[in-house]
Short mmCIF file of C-alpha atoms in Angstrom, two decimals:
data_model
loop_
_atom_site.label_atom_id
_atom_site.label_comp_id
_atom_site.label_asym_id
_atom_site.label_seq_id
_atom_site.Cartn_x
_atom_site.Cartn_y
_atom_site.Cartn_z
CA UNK A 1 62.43 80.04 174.53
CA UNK A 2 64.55 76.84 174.60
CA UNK A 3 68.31 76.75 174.91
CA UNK A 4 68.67 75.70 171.09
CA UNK A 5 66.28 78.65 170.35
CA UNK A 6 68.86 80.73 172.27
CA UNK A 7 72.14 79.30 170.87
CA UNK A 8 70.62 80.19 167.31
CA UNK A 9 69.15 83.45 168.19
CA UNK A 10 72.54 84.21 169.76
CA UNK A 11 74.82 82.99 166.89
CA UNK A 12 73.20 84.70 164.07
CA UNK A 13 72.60 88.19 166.00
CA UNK A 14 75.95 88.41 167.47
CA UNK A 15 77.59 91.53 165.76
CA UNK A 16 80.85 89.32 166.08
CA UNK A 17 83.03 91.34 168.78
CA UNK A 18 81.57 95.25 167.55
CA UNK A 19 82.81 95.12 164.13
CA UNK A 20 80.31 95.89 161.86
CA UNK A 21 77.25 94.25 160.67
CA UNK A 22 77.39 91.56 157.53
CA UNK A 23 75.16 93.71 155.47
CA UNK A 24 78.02 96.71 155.57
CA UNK A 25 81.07 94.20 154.40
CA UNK A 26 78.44 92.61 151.89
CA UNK A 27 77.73 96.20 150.34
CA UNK A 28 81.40 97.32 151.13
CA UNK A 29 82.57 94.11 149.29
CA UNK A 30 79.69 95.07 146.50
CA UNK A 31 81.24 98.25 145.79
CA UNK A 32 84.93 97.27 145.75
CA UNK A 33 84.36 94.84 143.06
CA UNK A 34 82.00 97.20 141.03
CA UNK A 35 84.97 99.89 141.60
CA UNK A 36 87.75 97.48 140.62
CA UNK A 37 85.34 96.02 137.59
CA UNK A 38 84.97 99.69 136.19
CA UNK A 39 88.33 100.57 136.52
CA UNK A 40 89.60 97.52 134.54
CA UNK A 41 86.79 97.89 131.84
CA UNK A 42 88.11 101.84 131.56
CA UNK A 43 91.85 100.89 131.08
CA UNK A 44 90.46 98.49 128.34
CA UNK A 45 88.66 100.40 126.86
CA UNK A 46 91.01 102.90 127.08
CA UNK A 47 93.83 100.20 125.51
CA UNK A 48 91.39 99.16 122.53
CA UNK A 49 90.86 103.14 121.56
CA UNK A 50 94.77 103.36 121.27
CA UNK A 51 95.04 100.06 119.47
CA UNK A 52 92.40 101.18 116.91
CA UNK A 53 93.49 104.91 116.80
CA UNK A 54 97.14 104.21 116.03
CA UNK A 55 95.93 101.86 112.97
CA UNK A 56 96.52 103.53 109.68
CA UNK A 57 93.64 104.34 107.75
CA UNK A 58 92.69 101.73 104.95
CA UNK A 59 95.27 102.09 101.83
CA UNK A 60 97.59 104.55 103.96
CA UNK A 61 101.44 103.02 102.96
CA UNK A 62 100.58 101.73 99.46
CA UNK A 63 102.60 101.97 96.84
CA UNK A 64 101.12 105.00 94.21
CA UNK A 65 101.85 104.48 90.92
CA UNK A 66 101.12 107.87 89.03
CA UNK A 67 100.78 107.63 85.13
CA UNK A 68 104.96 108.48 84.86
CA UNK A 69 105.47 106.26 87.16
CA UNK A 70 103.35 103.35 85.41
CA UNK A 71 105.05 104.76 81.70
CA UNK A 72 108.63 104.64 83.36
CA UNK A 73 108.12 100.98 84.82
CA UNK A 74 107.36 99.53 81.71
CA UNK A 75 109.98 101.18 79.57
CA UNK A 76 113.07 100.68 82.06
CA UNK A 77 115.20 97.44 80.67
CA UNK A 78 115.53 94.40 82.31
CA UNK A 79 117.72 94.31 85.90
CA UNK A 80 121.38 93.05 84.79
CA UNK A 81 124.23 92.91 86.77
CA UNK A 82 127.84 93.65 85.02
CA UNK A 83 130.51 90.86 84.68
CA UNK A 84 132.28 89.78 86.49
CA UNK A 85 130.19 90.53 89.11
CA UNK A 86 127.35 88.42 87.84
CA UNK A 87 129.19 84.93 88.21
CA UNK A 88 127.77 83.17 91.79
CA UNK A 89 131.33 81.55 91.40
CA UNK A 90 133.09 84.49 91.76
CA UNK A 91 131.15 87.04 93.87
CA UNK A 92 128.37 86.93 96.40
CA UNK A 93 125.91 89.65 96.82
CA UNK A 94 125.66 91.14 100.60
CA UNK A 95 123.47 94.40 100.71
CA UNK A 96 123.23 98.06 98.87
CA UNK A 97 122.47 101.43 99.28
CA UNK A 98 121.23 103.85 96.38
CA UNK A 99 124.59 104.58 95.41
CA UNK A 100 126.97 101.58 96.17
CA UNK A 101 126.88 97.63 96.93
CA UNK A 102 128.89 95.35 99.17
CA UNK A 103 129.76 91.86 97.60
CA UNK A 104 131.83 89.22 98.92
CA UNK A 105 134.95 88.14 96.32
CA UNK A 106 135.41 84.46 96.95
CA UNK A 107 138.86 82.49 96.98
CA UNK A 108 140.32 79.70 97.24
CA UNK A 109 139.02 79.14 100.97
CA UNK A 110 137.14 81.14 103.89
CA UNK A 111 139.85 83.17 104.38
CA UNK A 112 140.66 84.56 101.17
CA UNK A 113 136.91 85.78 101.32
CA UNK A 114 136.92 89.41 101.07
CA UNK A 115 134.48 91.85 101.23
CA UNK A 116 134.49 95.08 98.85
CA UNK A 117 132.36 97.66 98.41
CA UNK A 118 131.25 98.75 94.87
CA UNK A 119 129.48 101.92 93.26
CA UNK A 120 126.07 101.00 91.71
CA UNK A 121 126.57 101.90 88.55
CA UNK A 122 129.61 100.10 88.13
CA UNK A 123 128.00 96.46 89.82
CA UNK A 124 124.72 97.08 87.98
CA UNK A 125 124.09 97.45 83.53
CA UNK A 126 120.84 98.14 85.13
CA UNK A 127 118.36 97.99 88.53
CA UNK A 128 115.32 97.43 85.92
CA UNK A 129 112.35 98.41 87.69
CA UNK A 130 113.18 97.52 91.17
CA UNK A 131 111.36 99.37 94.00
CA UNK A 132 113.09 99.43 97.00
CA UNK A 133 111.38 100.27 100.58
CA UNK A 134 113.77 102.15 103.10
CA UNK A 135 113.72 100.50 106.27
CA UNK A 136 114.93 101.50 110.35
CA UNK A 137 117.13 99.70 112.02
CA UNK A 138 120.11 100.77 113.77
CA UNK A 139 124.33 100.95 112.31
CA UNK A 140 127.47 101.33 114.51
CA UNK A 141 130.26 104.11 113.73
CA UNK A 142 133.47 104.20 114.41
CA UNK A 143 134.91 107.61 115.59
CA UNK A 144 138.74 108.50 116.71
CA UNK A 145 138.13 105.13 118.20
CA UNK A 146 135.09 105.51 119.67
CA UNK A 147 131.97 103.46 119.02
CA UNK A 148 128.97 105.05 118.69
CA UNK A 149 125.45 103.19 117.21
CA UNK A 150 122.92 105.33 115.27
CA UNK A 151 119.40 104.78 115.83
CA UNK A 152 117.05 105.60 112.67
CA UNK A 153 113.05 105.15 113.56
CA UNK A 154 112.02 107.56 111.45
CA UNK A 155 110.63 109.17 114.21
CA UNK A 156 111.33 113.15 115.00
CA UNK A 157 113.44 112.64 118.08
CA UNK A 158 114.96 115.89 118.87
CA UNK A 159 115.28 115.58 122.66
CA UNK A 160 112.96 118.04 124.28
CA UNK A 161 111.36 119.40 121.24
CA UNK A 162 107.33 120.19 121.82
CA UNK A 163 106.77 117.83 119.03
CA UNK A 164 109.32 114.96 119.81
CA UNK A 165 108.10 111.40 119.08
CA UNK A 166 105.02 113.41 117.67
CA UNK A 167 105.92 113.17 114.03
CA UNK A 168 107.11 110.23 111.87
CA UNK A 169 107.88 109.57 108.04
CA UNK A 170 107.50 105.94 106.95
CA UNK A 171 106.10 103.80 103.46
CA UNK A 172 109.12 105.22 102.07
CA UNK A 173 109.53 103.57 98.58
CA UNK A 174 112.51 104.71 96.35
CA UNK A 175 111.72 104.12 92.49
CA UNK A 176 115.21 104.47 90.92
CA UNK A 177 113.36 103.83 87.03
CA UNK A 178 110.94 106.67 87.89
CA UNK A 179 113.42 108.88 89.49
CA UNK A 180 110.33 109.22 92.54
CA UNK A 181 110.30 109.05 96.31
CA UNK A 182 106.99 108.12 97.72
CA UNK A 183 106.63 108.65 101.76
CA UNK A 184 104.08 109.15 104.20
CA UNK A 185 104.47 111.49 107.76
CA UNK A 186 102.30 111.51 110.12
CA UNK A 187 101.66 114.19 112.81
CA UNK A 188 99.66 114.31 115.61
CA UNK A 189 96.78 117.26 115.41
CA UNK A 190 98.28 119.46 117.95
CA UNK A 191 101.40 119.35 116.42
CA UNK A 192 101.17 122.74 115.08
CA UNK A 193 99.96 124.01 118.49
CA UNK A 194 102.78 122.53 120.10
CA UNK A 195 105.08 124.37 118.20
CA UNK A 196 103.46 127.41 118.70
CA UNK A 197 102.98 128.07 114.89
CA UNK A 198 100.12 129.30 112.80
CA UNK A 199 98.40 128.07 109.18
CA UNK A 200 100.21 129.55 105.85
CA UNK A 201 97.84 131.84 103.80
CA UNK A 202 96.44 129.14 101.92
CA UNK A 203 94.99 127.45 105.74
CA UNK A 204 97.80 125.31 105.39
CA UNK A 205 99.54 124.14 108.73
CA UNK A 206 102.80 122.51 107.17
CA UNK A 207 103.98 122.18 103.83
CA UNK A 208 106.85 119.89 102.83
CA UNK A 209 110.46 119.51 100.49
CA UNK A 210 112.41 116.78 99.86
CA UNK A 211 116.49 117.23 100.30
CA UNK A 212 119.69 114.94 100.12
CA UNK A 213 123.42 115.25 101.12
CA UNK A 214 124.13 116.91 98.08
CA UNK A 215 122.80 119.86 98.71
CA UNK A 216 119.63 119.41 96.03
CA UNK A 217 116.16 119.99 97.01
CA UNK A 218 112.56 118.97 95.47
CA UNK A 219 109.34 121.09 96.55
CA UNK A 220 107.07 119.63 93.70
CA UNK A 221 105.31 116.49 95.29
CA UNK A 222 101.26 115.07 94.83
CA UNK A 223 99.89 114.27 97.53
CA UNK A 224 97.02 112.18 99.39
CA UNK A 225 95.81 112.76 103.20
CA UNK A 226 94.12 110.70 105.39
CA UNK A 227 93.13 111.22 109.02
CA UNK A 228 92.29 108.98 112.12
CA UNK A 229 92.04 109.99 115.39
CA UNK A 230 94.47 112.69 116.44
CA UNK A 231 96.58 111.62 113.75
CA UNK A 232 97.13 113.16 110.51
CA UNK A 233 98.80 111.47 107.40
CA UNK A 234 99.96 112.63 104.21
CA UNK A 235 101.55 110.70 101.76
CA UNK A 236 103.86 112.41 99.26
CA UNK A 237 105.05 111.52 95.41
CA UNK A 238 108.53 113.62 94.39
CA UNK A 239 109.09 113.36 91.40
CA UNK A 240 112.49 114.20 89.01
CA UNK A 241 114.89 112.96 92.47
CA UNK A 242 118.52 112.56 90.80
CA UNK A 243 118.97 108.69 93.47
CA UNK A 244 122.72 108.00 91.20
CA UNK A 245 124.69 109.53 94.57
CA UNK A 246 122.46 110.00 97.39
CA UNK A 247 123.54 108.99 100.63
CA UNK A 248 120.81 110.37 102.63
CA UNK A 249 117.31 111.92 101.84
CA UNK A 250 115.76 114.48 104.68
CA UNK A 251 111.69 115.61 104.66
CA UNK A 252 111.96 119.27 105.59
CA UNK A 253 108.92 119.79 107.18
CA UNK A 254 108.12 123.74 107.29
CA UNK A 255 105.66 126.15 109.13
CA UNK A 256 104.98 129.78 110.26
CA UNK A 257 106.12 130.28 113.77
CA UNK A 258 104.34 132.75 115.99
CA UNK A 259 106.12 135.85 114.42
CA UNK A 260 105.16 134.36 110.59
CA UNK A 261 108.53 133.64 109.76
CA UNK A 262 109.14 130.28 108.00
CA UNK A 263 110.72 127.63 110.54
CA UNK A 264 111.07 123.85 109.50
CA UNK A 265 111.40 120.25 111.47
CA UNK A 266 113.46 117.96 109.61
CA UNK A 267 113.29 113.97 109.13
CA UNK A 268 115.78 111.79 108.38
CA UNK A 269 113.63 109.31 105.25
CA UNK A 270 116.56 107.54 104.08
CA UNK A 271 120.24 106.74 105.27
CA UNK A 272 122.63 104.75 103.00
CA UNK A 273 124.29 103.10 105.97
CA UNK A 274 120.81 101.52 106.64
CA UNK A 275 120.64 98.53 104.46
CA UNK A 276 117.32 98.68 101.73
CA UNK A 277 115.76 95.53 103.02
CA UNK A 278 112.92 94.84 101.06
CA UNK A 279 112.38 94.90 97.16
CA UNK A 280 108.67 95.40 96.08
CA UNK A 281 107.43 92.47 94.13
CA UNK A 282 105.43 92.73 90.96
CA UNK A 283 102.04 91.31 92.76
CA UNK A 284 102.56 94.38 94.88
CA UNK A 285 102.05 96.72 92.09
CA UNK A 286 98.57 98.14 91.34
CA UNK A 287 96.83 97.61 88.33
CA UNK A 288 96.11 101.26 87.39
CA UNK A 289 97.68 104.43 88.09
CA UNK A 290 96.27 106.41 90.69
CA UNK A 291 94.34 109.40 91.21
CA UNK A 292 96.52 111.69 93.88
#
Protein backbone atom coordinates (compact mmCIF):
# COMPACT_ATOMS: atom_id res chain seq x y z
CA UNK A 1 0.00 0.00 0.00
CA UNK A 2 1.48 3.44 -0.85
CA UNK A 3 1.47 6.42 1.45
CA UNK A 4 -1.33 8.20 -0.73
CA UNK A 5 -3.23 4.85 -0.50
CA UNK A 6 -2.83 5.30 3.28
CA UNK A 7 -3.61 9.05 3.65
CA UNK A 8 -6.99 8.20 1.76
CA UNK A 9 -7.73 5.01 3.46
CA UNK A 10 -7.04 6.93 6.68
CA UNK A 11 -9.10 10.12 5.94
CA UNK A 12 -12.25 8.56 4.88
CA UNK A 13 -12.27 5.69 7.72
CA UNK A 14 -11.39 7.90 10.51
CA UNK A 15 -14.56 7.89 12.82
CA UNK A 16 -13.46 11.65 13.41
CA UNK A 17 -12.31 11.63 17.26
CA UNK A 18 -15.20 8.61 18.48
CA UNK A 19 -18.19 10.48 17.60
CA UNK A 20 -20.33 8.61 15.63
CA UNK A 21 -20.27 7.35 12.18
CA UNK A 22 -21.66 9.70 9.06
CA UNK A 23 -24.32 7.22 8.27
CA UNK A 24 -25.96 7.83 12.02
CA UNK A 25 -25.99 11.93 11.63
CA UNK A 26 -27.14 11.31 7.89
CA UNK A 27 -30.21 9.13 9.19
CA UNK A 28 -30.39 11.26 12.47
CA UNK A 29 -30.48 14.40 10.20
CA UNK A 30 -33.12 12.24 7.89
CA UNK A 31 -35.45 11.90 10.62
CA UNK A 32 -35.31 15.40 12.15
CA UNK A 33 -36.38 16.93 8.99
CA UNK A 34 -39.10 14.22 8.26
CA UNK A 35 -40.19 14.98 12.09
CA UNK A 36 -40.08 18.77 11.70
CA UNK A 37 -41.77 18.37 7.93
CA UNK A 38 -44.77 16.39 9.55
CA UNK A 39 -45.20 18.51 12.29
CA UNK A 40 -45.50 21.68 10.12
CA UNK A 41 -47.78 19.88 7.50
CA UNK A 42 -50.10 18.83 10.80
CA UNK A 43 -50.36 22.45 12.18
CA UNK A 44 -51.41 23.32 8.53
CA UNK A 45 -53.48 21.19 8.08
CA UNK A 46 -54.74 21.63 11.25
CA UNK A 47 -54.99 25.75 10.42
CA UNK A 48 -56.84 25.08 6.95
CA UNK A 49 -59.61 22.70 8.87
CA UNK A 50 -60.30 25.78 11.21
CA UNK A 51 -60.24 28.24 8.36
CA UNK A 52 -62.78 26.12 6.41
CA UNK A 53 -64.82 24.97 9.50
CA UNK A 54 -65.44 28.46 10.87
CA UNK A 55 -66.82 29.51 7.22
CA UNK A 56 -70.54 29.85 7.22
CA UNK A 57 -72.37 27.57 5.19
CA UNK A 58 -73.41 28.91 1.64
CA UNK A 59 -76.50 31.53 2.03
CA UNK A 60 -76.07 31.52 6.01
CA UNK A 61 -76.50 35.68 6.82
CA UNK A 62 -78.81 36.54 3.89
CA UNK A 63 -81.36 38.65 4.09
CA UNK A 64 -85.02 36.43 4.08
CA UNK A 65 -87.66 38.09 2.70
CA UNK A 66 -90.91 36.09 3.70
CA UNK A 67 -94.13 36.88 1.60
CA UNK A 68 -95.14 39.82 4.54
CA UNK A 69 -92.09 40.90 4.38
CA UNK A 70 -91.97 41.23 0.39
CA UNK A 71 -96.02 42.69 0.70
CA UNK A 72 -94.84 45.23 3.49
CA UNK A 73 -91.71 46.48 1.37
CA UNK A 74 -93.61 47.42 -1.43
CA UNK A 75 -96.50 49.12 0.28
CA UNK A 76 -94.36 51.27 2.89
CA UNK A 77 -94.13 55.09 1.37
CA UNK A 78 -91.22 56.64 0.25
CA UNK A 79 -88.26 57.58 3.08
CA UNK A 80 -88.90 61.47 3.93
CA UNK A 81 -87.37 63.35 6.40
CA UNK A 82 -89.55 66.25 8.27
CA UNK A 83 -88.67 70.00 7.84
CA UNK A 84 -86.72 71.58 8.96
CA UNK A 85 -84.66 68.87 9.39
CA UNK A 86 -84.47 68.06 5.72
CA UNK A 87 -82.57 71.37 4.64
CA UNK A 88 -78.49 70.34 4.20
CA UNK A 89 -78.31 74.18 5.06
CA UNK A 90 -79.61 73.88 8.24
CA UNK A 91 -78.89 70.42 9.73
CA UNK A 92 -76.42 67.65 9.13
CA UNK A 93 -77.20 64.08 9.67
CA UNK A 94 -74.66 62.16 12.20
CA UNK A 95 -76.00 58.58 13.14
CA UNK A 96 -79.40 56.82 14.63
CA UNK A 97 -80.65 54.26 16.63
CA UNK A 98 -84.25 52.63 16.22
CA UNK A 99 -85.74 55.14 18.28
CA UNK A 100 -83.79 58.52 18.01
CA UNK A 101 -81.16 60.44 15.66
CA UNK A 102 -78.26 62.77 16.31
CA UNK A 103 -77.95 65.75 13.80
CA UNK A 104 -75.68 68.55 13.84
CA UNK A 105 -77.64 72.26 13.81
CA UNK A 106 -75.31 74.51 11.91
CA UNK A 107 -74.59 78.34 12.64
CA UNK A 108 -73.10 80.98 11.76
CA UNK A 109 -69.49 79.36 12.26
CA UNK A 110 -67.81 76.06 13.78
CA UNK A 111 -68.62 76.99 16.97
CA UNK A 112 -72.15 77.64 16.96
CA UNK A 113 -72.32 73.93 15.61
CA UNK A 114 -74.34 72.00 17.94
CA UNK A 115 -75.21 68.67 18.20
CA UNK A 116 -78.87 67.47 19.32
CA UNK A 117 -80.35 64.45 19.59
CA UNK A 118 -83.86 63.82 18.08
CA UNK A 119 -86.68 61.03 18.44
CA UNK A 120 -87.27 59.19 15.11
CA UNK A 121 -90.49 59.84 14.61
CA UNK A 122 -90.21 63.37 15.02
CA UNK A 123 -86.81 63.68 12.38
CA UNK A 124 -88.43 61.15 10.02
CA UNK A 125 -92.41 61.51 7.92
CA UNK A 126 -91.09 58.16 7.17
CA UNK A 127 -87.88 55.43 7.10
CA UNK A 128 -89.60 53.94 3.76
CA UNK A 129 -88.31 50.60 3.44
CA UNK A 130 -84.93 50.92 4.88
CA UNK A 131 -83.25 47.77 6.30
CA UNK A 132 -80.84 48.40 8.69
CA UNK A 133 -78.02 45.72 9.83
CA UNK A 134 -76.98 45.99 13.63
CA UNK A 135 -73.42 46.10 13.90
CA UNK A 136 -70.49 45.54 17.11
CA UNK A 137 -68.34 47.89 17.95
CA UNK A 138 -67.61 49.27 21.21
CA UNK A 139 -69.32 52.89 23.19
CA UNK A 140 -67.86 54.67 26.29
CA UNK A 141 -70.16 55.55 29.46
CA UNK A 142 -69.89 57.90 31.74
CA UNK A 143 -70.69 56.90 35.41
CA UNK A 144 -70.49 59.21 38.77
CA UNK A 145 -67.47 60.22 36.81
CA UNK A 146 -66.13 57.23 35.91
CA UNK A 147 -65.41 56.01 32.39
CA UNK A 148 -66.24 52.82 31.53
CA UNK A 149 -66.29 51.38 27.54
CA UNK A 150 -68.82 48.64 26.60
CA UNK A 151 -67.77 45.99 24.39
CA UNK A 152 -70.70 44.43 22.14
CA UNK A 153 -69.38 41.25 19.86
CA UNK A 154 -72.31 39.62 19.92
CA UNK A 155 -70.61 36.95 21.40
CA UNK A 156 -71.97 35.13 24.84
CA UNK A 157 -69.23 36.37 27.12
CA UNK A 158 -70.30 35.60 30.55
CA UNK A 159 -66.90 35.12 32.22
CA UNK A 160 -66.53 31.52 33.21
CA UNK A 161 -69.69 30.22 31.82
CA UNK A 162 -69.25 26.42 30.21
CA UNK A 163 -70.44 27.94 27.05
CA UNK A 164 -68.55 31.38 27.00
CA UNK A 165 -67.31 32.54 23.55
CA UNK A 166 -69.26 29.30 22.45
CA UNK A 167 -72.36 31.03 21.21
CA UNK A 168 -72.86 34.11 18.99
CA UNK A 169 -75.91 36.01 17.30
CA UNK A 170 -75.02 37.96 14.16
CA UNK A 171 -76.85 38.85 10.34
CA UNK A 172 -79.00 40.82 12.47
CA UNK A 173 -81.23 42.90 10.06
CA UNK A 174 -83.98 45.18 11.60
CA UNK A 175 -86.95 45.81 9.02
CA UNK A 176 -88.77 48.77 10.64
CA UNK A 177 -91.66 48.58 7.38
CA UNK A 178 -92.13 44.88 8.23
CA UNK A 179 -92.05 45.26 11.89
CA UNK A 180 -89.33 41.87 11.64
CA UNK A 181 -85.99 41.04 13.18
CA UNK A 182 -84.03 38.57 11.22
CA UNK A 183 -80.77 37.02 13.15
CA UNK A 184 -78.70 34.12 13.06
CA UNK A 185 -76.82 32.29 16.43
CA UNK A 186 -74.62 29.98 16.20
CA UNK A 187 -73.57 27.36 18.81
CA UNK A 188 -71.04 25.02 18.95
CA UNK A 189 -72.44 21.13 19.13
CA UNK A 190 -71.47 20.51 22.63
CA UNK A 191 -72.99 23.44 23.73
CA UNK A 192 -75.81 21.71 25.27
CA UNK A 193 -73.40 19.23 26.91
CA UNK A 194 -71.51 21.91 28.31
CA UNK A 195 -74.26 23.20 30.07
CA UNK A 196 -75.21 20.11 31.37
CA UNK A 197 -78.79 20.27 29.83
CA UNK A 198 -80.96 17.81 28.03
CA UNK A 199 -83.33 17.98 24.58
CA UNK A 200 -87.09 19.40 25.16
CA UNK A 201 -89.80 16.74 24.38
CA UNK A 202 -89.96 17.56 20.90
CA UNK A 203 -85.71 16.41 20.60
CA UNK A 204 -85.18 19.92 20.68
CA UNK A 205 -81.86 21.15 22.42
CA UNK A 206 -82.67 25.03 22.57
CA UNK A 207 -85.49 26.96 21.57
CA UNK A 208 -85.45 30.75 21.29
CA UNK A 209 -87.59 34.41 22.15
CA UNK A 210 -86.94 37.62 21.19
CA UNK A 211 -87.13 40.53 24.12
CA UNK A 212 -86.41 44.40 24.40
CA UNK A 213 -86.01 46.97 27.27
CA UNK A 214 -89.52 47.35 27.46
CA UNK A 215 -90.34 44.52 28.93
CA UNK A 216 -92.16 42.87 25.55
CA UNK A 217 -91.31 39.54 24.31
CA UNK A 218 -91.83 37.59 20.80
CA UNK A 219 -91.68 33.58 20.79
CA UNK A 220 -93.22 33.26 17.19
CA UNK A 221 -90.15 33.20 14.75
CA UNK A 222 -89.50 30.85 11.18
CA UNK A 223 -86.66 29.55 11.03
CA UNK A 224 -83.77 27.96 8.76
CA UNK A 225 -80.66 25.76 10.12
CA UNK A 226 -77.60 25.02 8.70
CA UNK A 227 -74.65 23.07 10.07
CA UNK A 228 -70.78 22.89 9.45
CA UNK A 229 -68.44 21.35 11.42
CA UNK A 230 -69.09 21.55 15.15
CA UNK A 231 -71.05 24.48 14.49
CA UNK A 232 -74.66 24.85 14.41
CA UNK A 233 -76.65 27.86 12.89
CA UNK A 234 -80.08 28.91 12.94
CA UNK A 235 -81.36 31.83 11.51
CA UNK A 236 -84.57 33.33 12.92
CA UNK A 237 -87.55 35.70 11.32
CA UNK A 238 -89.77 37.57 14.34
CA UNK A 239 -92.26 38.88 13.17
CA UNK A 240 -95.03 41.70 14.69
CA UNK A 241 -91.63 43.47 16.83
CA UNK A 242 -93.17 47.00 17.98
CA UNK A 243 -88.98 48.85 16.83
CA UNK A 244 -90.92 52.77 17.59
CA UNK A 245 -88.93 52.70 21.28
CA UNK A 246 -86.55 49.98 21.52
CA UNK A 247 -83.34 50.63 22.93
CA UNK A 248 -82.06 47.20 23.12
CA UNK A 249 -83.22 43.74 21.73
CA UNK A 250 -81.92 40.42 23.78
CA UNK A 251 -82.15 36.54 22.11
CA UNK A 252 -83.19 34.52 25.14
CA UNK A 253 -81.82 31.42 24.39
CA UNK A 254 -83.62 28.58 26.61
CA UNK A 255 -83.03 24.85 27.58
CA UNK A 256 -83.80 22.03 30.11
CA UNK A 257 -81.11 21.83 32.68
CA UNK A 258 -80.28 18.51 34.27
CA UNK A 259 -83.32 18.61 36.70
CA UNK A 260 -85.81 19.58 33.43
CA UNK A 261 -86.45 22.87 34.58
CA UNK A 262 -86.35 25.63 31.92
CA UNK A 263 -82.97 27.74 32.20
CA UNK A 264 -82.02 30.35 29.42
CA UNK A 265 -78.55 32.13 28.08
CA UNK A 266 -79.20 35.48 26.94
CA UNK A 267 -77.61 37.66 23.95
CA UNK A 268 -77.39 41.02 23.63
CA UNK A 269 -78.67 41.42 19.30
CA UNK A 270 -79.04 45.02 19.34
CA UNK A 271 -77.93 48.11 21.52
CA UNK A 272 -79.10 51.67 20.60
CA UNK A 273 -75.86 53.19 21.79
CA UNK A 274 -74.20 51.12 18.96
CA UNK A 275 -74.58 53.15 15.89
CA UNK A 276 -76.74 51.06 12.81
CA UNK A 277 -73.93 51.24 10.34
CA UNK A 278 -75.04 49.83 7.32
CA UNK A 279 -78.39 50.29 5.31
CA UNK A 280 -79.25 47.31 2.95
CA UNK A 281 -79.38 48.39 -0.61
CA UNK A 282 -82.08 47.41 -3.03
CA UNK A 283 -79.53 45.05 -5.20
CA UNK A 284 -79.28 43.27 -1.89
CA UNK A 285 -82.81 42.24 -1.86
CA UNK A 286 -83.87 38.85 -3.31
CA UNK A 287 -86.05 38.47 -6.04
CA UNK A 288 -88.62 36.11 -4.43
CA UNK A 289 -89.73 35.46 -1.07
CA UNK A 290 -88.35 32.61 0.58
CA UNK A 291 -89.22 29.30 1.66
CA UNK A 292 -88.24 29.14 5.68
Amino acid sequence: MSDNDTIYYDTHMDDGGGNGSPGTSRILSVVLKTAGGVLIAAILFILIFRMIEMREPSGVGELIFTEKTFAAYDAAPEASVRAPYNDPNLYAYERESLCEVTVTKKGQTKEDYEKLVLPAKDYYESRGNTVYEAGTGAYETNENGKKNVVRVTGYYEVKDSPVEGAMRANHVYILPFARQVQLTFRYKSDALDRLGGQKNELGEEFGYVLFDDCGRSYGDHLTRTARRGVYRYVTMVFGDVTLDDVGRLTLGVRYLDAAGKTAEIDVVVYDGQIPLPLLISDASLPDAPAST
